[in-house]
Coordinates of C-alpha atoms and ligand atoms in Angstrom, one line a residue:
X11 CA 0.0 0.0 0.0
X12 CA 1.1 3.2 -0.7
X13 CA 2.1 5.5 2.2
X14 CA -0.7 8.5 3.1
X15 CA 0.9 11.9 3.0
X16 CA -1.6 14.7 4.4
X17 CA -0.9 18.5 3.5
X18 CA -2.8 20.9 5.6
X19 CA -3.0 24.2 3.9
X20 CA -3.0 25.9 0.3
X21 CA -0.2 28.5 1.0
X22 CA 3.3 29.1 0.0
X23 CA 4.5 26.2 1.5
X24 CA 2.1 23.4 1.1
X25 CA 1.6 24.7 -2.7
X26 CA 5.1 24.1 -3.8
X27 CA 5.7 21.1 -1.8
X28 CA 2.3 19.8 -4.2
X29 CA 4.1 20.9 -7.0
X30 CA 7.0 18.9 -6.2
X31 CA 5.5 15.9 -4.6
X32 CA 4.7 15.1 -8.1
X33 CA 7.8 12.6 -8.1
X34 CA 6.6 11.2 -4.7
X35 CA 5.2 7.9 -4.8
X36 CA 2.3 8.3 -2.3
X37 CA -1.6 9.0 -2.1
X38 CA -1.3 12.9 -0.9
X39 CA -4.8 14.4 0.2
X40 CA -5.1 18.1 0.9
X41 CA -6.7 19.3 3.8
X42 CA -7.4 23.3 3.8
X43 CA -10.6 25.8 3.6
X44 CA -9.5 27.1 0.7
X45 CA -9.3 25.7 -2.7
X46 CA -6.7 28.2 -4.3
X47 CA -3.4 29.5 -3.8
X48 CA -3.2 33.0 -2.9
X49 CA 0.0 35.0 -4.9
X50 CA 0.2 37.2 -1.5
X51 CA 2.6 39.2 -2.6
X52 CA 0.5 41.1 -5.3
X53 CA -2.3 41.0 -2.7
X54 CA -2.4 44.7 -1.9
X55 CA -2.7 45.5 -5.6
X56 CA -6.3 43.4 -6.1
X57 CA -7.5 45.9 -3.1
X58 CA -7.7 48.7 -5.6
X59 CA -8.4 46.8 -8.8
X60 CA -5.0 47.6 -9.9
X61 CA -5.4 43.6 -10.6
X62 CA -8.1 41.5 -10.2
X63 CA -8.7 38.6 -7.6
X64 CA -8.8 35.8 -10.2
X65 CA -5.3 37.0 -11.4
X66 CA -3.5 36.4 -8.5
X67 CA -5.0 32.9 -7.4
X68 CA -4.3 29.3 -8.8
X69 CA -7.2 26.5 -8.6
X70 CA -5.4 23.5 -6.4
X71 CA -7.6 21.1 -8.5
X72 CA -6.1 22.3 -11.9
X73 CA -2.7 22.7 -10.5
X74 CA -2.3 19.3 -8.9
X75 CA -4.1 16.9 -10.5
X76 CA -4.3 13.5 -9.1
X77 CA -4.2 14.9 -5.6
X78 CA -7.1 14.0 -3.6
X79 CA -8.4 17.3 -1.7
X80 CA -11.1 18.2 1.1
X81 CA -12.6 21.8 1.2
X82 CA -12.0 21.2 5.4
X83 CA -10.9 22.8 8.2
X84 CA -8.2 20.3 10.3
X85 CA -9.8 21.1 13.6
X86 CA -7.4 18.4 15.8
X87 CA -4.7 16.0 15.5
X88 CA -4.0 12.7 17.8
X89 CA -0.7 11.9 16.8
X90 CA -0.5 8.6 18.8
X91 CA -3.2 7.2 16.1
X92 CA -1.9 9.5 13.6
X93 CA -5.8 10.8 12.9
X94 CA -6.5 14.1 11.5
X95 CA -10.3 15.3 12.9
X96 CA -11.7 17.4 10.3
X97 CA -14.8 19.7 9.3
X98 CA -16.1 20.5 6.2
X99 CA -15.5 24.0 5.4
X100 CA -19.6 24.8 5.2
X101 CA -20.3 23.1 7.8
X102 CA -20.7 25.2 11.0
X103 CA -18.4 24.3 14.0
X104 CA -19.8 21.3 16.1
X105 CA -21.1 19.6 12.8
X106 CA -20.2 16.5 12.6
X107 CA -16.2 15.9 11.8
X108 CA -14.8 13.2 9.7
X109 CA -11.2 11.7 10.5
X110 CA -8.1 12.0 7.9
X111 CA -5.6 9.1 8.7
X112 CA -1.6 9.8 7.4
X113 CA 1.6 8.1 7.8
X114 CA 3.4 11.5 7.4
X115 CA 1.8 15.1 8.3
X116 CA 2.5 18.1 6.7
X117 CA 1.0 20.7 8.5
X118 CA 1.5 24.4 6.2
X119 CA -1.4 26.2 7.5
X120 CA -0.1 29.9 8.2
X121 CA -0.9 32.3 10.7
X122 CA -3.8 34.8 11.1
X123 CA -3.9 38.0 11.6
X124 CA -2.2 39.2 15.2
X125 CA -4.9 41.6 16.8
X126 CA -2.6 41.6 20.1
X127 CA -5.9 41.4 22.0
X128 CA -6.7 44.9 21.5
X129 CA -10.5 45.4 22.0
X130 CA -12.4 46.3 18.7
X131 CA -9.9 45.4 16.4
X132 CA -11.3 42.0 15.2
X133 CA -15.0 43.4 15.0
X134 CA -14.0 47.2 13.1
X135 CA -11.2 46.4 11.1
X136 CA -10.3 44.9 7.6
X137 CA -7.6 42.7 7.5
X138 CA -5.2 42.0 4.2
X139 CA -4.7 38.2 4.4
X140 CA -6.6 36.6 1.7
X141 CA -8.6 37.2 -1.6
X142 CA -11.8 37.6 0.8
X143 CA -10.0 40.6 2.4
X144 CA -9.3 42.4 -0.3
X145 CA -12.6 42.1 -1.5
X146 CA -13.8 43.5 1.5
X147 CA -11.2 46.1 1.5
X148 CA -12.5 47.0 -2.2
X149 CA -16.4 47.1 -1.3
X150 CA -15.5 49.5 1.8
X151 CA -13.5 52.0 -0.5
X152 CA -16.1 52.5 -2.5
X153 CA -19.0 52.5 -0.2
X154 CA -17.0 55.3 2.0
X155 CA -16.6 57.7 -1.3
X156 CA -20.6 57.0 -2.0
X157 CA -21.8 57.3 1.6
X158 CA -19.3 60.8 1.3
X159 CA -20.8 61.6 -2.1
X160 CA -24.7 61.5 -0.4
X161 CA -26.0 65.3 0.1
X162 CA -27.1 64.4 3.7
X163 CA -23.8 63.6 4.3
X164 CA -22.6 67.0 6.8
X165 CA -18.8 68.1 6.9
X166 CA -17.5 65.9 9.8
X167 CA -19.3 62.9 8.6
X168 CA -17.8 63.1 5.2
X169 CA -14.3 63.9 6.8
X170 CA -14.4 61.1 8.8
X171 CA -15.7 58.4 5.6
X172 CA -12.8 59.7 3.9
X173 CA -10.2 59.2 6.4
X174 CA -8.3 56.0 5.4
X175 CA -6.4 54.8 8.5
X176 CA -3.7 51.7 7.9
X177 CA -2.3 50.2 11.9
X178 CA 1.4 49.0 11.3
X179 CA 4.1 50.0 8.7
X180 CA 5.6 47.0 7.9
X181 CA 5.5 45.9 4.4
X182 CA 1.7 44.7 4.3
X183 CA 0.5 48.0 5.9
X184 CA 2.9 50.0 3.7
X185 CA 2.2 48.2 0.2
X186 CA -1.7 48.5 0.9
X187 CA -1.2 52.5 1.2
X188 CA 0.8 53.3 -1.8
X189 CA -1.9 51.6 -3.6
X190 CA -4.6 53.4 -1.9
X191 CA -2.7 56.6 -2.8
X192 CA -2.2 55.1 -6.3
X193 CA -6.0 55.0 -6.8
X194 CA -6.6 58.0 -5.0
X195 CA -4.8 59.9 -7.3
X196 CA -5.3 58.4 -10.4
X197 CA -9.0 57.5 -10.6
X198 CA -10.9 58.6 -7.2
X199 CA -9.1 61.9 -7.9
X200 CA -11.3 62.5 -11.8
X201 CA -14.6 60.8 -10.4
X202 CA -15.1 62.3 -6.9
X203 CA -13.9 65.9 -7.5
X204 CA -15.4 67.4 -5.1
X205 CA -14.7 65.1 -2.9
X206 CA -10.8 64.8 -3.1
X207 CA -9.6 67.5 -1.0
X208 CA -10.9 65.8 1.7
X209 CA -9.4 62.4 1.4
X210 CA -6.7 62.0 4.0
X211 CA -4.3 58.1 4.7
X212 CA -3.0 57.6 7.6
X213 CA -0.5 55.1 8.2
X214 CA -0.2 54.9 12.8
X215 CA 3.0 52.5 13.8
X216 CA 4.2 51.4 17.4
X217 CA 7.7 51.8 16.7
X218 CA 9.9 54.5 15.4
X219 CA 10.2 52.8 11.7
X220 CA 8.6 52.2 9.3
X221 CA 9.6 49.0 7.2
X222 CA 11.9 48.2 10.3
X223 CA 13.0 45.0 8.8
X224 CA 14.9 46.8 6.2
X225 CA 17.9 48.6 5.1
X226 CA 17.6 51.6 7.3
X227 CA 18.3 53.8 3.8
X228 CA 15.0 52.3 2.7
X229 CA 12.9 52.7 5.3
X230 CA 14.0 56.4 5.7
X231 CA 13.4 57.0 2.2
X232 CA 9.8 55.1 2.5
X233 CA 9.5 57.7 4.8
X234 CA 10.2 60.9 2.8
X235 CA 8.3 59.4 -0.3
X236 CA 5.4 59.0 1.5
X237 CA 5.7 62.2 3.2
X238 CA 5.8 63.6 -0.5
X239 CA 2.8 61.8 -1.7
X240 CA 1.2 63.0 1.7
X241 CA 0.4 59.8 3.2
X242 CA 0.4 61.0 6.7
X243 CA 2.9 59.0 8.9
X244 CA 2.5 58.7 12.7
X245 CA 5.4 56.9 14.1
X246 CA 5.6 56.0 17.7
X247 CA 1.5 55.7 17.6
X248 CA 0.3 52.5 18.9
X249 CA -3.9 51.7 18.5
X250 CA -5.2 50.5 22.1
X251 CA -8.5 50.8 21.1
X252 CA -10.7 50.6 18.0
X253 CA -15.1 51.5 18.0
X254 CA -16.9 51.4 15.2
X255 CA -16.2 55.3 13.9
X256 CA -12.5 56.0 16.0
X257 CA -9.8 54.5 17.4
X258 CA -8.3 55.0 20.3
X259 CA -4.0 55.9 20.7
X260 CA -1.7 54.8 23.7
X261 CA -1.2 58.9 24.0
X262 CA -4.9 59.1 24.6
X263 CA -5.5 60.9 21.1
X264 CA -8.3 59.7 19.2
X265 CA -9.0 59.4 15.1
X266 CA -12.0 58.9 13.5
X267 CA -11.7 57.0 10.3
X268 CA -14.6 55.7 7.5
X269 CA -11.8 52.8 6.3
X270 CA -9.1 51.0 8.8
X271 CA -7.0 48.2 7.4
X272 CA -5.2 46.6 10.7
X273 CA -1.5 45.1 9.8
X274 CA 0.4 44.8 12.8
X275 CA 1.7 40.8 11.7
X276 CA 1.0 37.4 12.1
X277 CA -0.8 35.1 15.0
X278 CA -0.7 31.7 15.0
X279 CA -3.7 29.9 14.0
X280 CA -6.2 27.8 16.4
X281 CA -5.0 24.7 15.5
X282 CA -1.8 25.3 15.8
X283 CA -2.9 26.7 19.0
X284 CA -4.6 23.0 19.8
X285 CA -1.2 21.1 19.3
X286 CA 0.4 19.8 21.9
X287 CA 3.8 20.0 20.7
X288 CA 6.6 22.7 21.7
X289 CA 6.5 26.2 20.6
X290 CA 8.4 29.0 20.1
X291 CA 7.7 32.5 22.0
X292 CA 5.5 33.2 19.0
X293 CA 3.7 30.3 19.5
X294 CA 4.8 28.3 16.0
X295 CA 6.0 24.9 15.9
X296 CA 9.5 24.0 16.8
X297 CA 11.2 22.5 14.0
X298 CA 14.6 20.6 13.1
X299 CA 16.8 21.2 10.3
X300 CA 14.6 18.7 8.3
X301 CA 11.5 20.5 9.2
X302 CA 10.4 17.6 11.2
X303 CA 8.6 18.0 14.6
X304 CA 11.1 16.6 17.3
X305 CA 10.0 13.5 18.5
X306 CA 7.1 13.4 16.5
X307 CA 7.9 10.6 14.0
X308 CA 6.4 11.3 10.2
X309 CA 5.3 14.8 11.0
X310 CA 6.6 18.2 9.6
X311 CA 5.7 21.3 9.8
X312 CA 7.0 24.8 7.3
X313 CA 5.8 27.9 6.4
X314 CA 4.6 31.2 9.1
X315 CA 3.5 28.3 11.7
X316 CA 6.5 26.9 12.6
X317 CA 10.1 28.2 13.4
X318 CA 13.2 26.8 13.4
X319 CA 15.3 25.9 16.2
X320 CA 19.0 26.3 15.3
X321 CA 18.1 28.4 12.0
X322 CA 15.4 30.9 12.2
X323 CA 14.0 31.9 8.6
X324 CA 11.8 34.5 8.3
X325 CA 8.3 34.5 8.1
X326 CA 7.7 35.1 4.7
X327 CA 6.5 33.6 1.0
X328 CA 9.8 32.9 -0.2
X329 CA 11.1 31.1 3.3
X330 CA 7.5 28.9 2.9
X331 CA 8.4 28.3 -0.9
X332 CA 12.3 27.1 -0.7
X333 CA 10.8 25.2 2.4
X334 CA 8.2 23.5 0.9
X335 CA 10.2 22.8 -2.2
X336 CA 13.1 21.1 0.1
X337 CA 10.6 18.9 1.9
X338 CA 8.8 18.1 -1.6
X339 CA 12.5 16.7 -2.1
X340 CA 13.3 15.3 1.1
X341 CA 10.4 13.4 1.3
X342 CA 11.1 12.0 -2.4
X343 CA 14.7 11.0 -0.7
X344 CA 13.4 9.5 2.6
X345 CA 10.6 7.2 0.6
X346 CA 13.4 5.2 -1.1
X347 CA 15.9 5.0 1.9
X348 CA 18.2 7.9 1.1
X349 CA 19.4 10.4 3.8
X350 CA 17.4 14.0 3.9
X351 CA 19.5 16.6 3.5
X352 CA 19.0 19.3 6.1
X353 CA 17.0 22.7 5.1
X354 CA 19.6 26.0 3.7
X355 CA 17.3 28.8 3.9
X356 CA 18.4 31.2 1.1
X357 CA 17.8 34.9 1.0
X358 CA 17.3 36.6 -1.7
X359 CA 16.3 40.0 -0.4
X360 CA 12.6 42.1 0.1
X361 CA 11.1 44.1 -2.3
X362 CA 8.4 46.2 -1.6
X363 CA 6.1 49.0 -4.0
X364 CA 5.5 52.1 -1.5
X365 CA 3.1 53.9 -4.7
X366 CA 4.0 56.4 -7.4
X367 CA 5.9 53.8 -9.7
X368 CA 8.3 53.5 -6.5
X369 CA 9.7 50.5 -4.8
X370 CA 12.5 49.6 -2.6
X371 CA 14.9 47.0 -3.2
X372 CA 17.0 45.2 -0.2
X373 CA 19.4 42.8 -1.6
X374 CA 22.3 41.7 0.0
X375 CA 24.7 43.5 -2.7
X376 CA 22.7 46.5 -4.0
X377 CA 19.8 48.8 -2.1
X378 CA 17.4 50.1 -4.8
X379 CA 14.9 52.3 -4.7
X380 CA 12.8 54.4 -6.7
X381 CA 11.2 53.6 -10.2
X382 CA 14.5 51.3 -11.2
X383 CA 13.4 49.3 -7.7
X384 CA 9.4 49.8 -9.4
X385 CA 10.2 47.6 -12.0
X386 CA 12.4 45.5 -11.1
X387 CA 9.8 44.4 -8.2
X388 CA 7.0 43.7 -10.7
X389 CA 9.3 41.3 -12.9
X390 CA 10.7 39.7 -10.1
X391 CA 6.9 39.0 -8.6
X392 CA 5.7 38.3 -12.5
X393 CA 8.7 35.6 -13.3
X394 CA 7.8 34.0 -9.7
X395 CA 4.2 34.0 -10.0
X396 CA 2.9 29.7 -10.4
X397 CA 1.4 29.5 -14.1
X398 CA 1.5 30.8 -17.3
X399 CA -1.8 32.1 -16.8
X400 CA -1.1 33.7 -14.3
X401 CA 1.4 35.9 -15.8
X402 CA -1.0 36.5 -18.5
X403 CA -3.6 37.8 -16.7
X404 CA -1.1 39.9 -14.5
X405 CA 0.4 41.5 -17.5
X406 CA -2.8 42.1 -19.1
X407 CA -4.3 43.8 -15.9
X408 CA -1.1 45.9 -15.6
X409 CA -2.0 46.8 -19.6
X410 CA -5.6 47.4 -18.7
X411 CA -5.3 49.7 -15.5
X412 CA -2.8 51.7 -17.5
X413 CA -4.7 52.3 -20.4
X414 CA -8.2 52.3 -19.1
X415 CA -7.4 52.8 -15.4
X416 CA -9.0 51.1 -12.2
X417 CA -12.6 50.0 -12.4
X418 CA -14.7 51.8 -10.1
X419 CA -18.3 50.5 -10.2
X420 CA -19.4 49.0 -6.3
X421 CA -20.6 45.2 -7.3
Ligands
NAD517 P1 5.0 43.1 10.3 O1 5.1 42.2 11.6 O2 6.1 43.1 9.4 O3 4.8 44.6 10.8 C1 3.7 44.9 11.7 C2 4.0 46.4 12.2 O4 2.9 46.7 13.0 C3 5.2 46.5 13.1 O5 6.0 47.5 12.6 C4 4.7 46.8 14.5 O6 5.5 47.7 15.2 C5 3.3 47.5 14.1 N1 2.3 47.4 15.2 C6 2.1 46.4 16.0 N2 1.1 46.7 16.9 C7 0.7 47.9 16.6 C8 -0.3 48.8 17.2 N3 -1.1 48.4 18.2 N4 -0.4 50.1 16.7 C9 0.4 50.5 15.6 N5 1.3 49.7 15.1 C10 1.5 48.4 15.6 O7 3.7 42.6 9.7 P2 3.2 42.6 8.1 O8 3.5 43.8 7.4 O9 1.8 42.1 8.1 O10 4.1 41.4 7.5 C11 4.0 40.1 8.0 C12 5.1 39.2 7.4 O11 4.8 39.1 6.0 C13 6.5 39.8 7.5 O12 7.4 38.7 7.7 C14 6.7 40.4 6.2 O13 8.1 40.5 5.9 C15 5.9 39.6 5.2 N6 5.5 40.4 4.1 C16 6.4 40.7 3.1 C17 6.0 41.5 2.1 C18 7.0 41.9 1.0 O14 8.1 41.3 1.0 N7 6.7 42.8 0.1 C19 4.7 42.0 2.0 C20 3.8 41.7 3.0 C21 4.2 40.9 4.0

């Protein structure tokens, strides 16, 4: 019989490991509640129709054919039977679950958002994880310029619609306001007229800097750009407390805002929460150099929910991806007796668009910046995205919203 591999989550990770475990010879199921891969990266950009949602996702049951998969949510895991308990993904919780049984575990299933506890945050604001969010970030947008545009709409209410607030500058919160300002001032700019003096973004961060994880050159001159674009940029500002209409500051300030997009990082998920295995501070799984759980035979685990014990990687898509492409290897390796290797992490730097044709470039030889950095960004992200049509459709939405601009119309 052949050996049961089971791959929770659709991410980074688990999607290359699919496209590798092609060679493996095994029955793979997928377990994850959602049937696409997400190109993350080029998330920020769907918000604001600079591409559409479609473009930057890949169907798991075109891209891997032959792989069984369950539209499921892995709710709990008895590693002594090696059982998987599972819910469908429509299926409300305390339906009735149905059991996943593996010989080896692969368990890719991210984080969530990291609310820090902060009362209001989970029920006010819009996060930037997933094709949903976007979507909802795109619907809000445009309902905040209509709700603006009604005449009952007095001065301070239509201030405070078009106040776009973003919580943390790292390089979601960042990304998500240069293309805010992007649409702001290319379309929202011609078909709310009246309306554009008005329109204020706000970018609030806890700590002094903003992209702290880079070259301090870059995140100084994300700084000034933005200041230039006049993206407003509170450093030192940490949210304690968000209602409905305002948040509330650690200085006791408060901001009233029609539109808050929350990116202060990454949480770990509830069941990764529900294992009983050992963590780190963050609460991810501890991990070998082979990405295996330590004494926990046949199970691994790569990607934002687990970190490394001798070689920390960052949490990112291209950490997940050379992870899940080494165990896709490994695993081909250990089936037919040969040694695993242990995991290199390689990096290859951070790119990140901050808006205006811009984009900063940290590699380990060369900081870029500026409309050089712009383009080299989108044809590294456009040569890394999964399938040809993909790439297509990228291209052809970066043709369309140049030509015809950002589609407007609230669906
Ligand atoms: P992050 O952890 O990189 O940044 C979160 C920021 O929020 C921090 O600067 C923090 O100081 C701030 N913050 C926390 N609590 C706050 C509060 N209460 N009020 C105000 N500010 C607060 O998070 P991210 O940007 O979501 O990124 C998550 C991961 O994904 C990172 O590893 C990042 O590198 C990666 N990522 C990379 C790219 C890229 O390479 N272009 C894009 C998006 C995400």
């Amino acid at each position: 019989m052949k050996t049961r591999i089971v791959v929770l989550g659709t991410g980074f990770g688990a999607f290359r490991f699919l496209k590798e475990a092609g060679r493996i010879p095994a029955e793979i199921t997928v377990v994850s509640p959602r049937n696409h891969f997400v190109f993350t990266p080029l998330l920020a950009g769907t918000t604001v129709g600079t591409l559409e949602f479609r473009s930057v996702i890949e169907s798991i049951r075109t891209a891997c054919p032959g792989t069984a998969f369950h539209l499921a949510v892995a709710e709990s895991l008895d590693p002594e039977t090696k059982t998987l308990r599972c819910r469908g993904a429509f299926e409300p919780p305390g339906a009735e679950p149905f059991d996943s049984h593996y010989d080896t575990l692969i368990i890719a299933v991210g984080a969530v958002p990291h609310d820090f506890g902060i009362p209001g945050v989970r029920e006010h604001s819009l996060f930037l994880k997933d094709v949903r969010d976007a979507r909802a970030i795109r619907q809000k947008i445009l309902e905040c310029f209509e709700r603006a545009a009604l005449p009952k709409a007095g001065e301070e209410e239509r201030k405070r619609l078009l106040h776009f607030v973003v919580v943390g500058g790292g390089p979601t919160g960042v990304e998500f306001a240069a293309e805010m300002h992007d649409l702001l001032h290319a379309e929202l700019r011609r078909a709310y007229p009246e309306l554009f003096p008005e329109v204020r973004i706000t970018l609030l961060e806890a700590g002094k800097q903003i992209l702290s994880a880079y070259d301090g050159t870059l995140s100084a001159y994300t700084l000034r750009h933005f200041r230039r674009q006049e993206i407003e940029v509170r450093m030192e500002t940490a949210v304690v407390r968000v209602e409905e209409r305002r948040l509330f500051l650690k200085d006791g300030g408060e901001i009233p805002y029609g539109c808050l997009v929350w990116a202060t990082g990454n949480a770990p998920a509830p069941f990764v929460k529900s294992l009983p295995f050992d963590k780190d501070p963050h609460g991810r799984i501890l991990v070998d150099d082979h990405l295996s759980v330590p004494g926990r035979e046949g199970i691994f685990a790569l990607g934002d929910c687990a970190a490394s014990i001798k070689n920390p990687v960052p949490a990112t898509a291209q950490a997940a991806e050379q992870q899940g492409l080494y165990l896709g290897r490994a695993l081909a390796k250990r089936l037919r007796n040969r040694p695993m290797p242990p995991f290199r992490y390689r990096h290859q730097g951070m790119l990140a668009y901050i808006g205006g044709h811009s984009g900063v470039a940290d590699l380990s030889k060369v900081k870029g910046r500026g409309f050089l950095a712009f383009l080299f960004w989108r044809s590294v992200y456009l040569t890394k995205l999964v399938s040809l049509r993909n790439k297509i459709l990228v291209v052809l939405d970066w043709a369309r919203t140049r030509i015809f601009g950002r589609e407007l119309s609230r669906l």
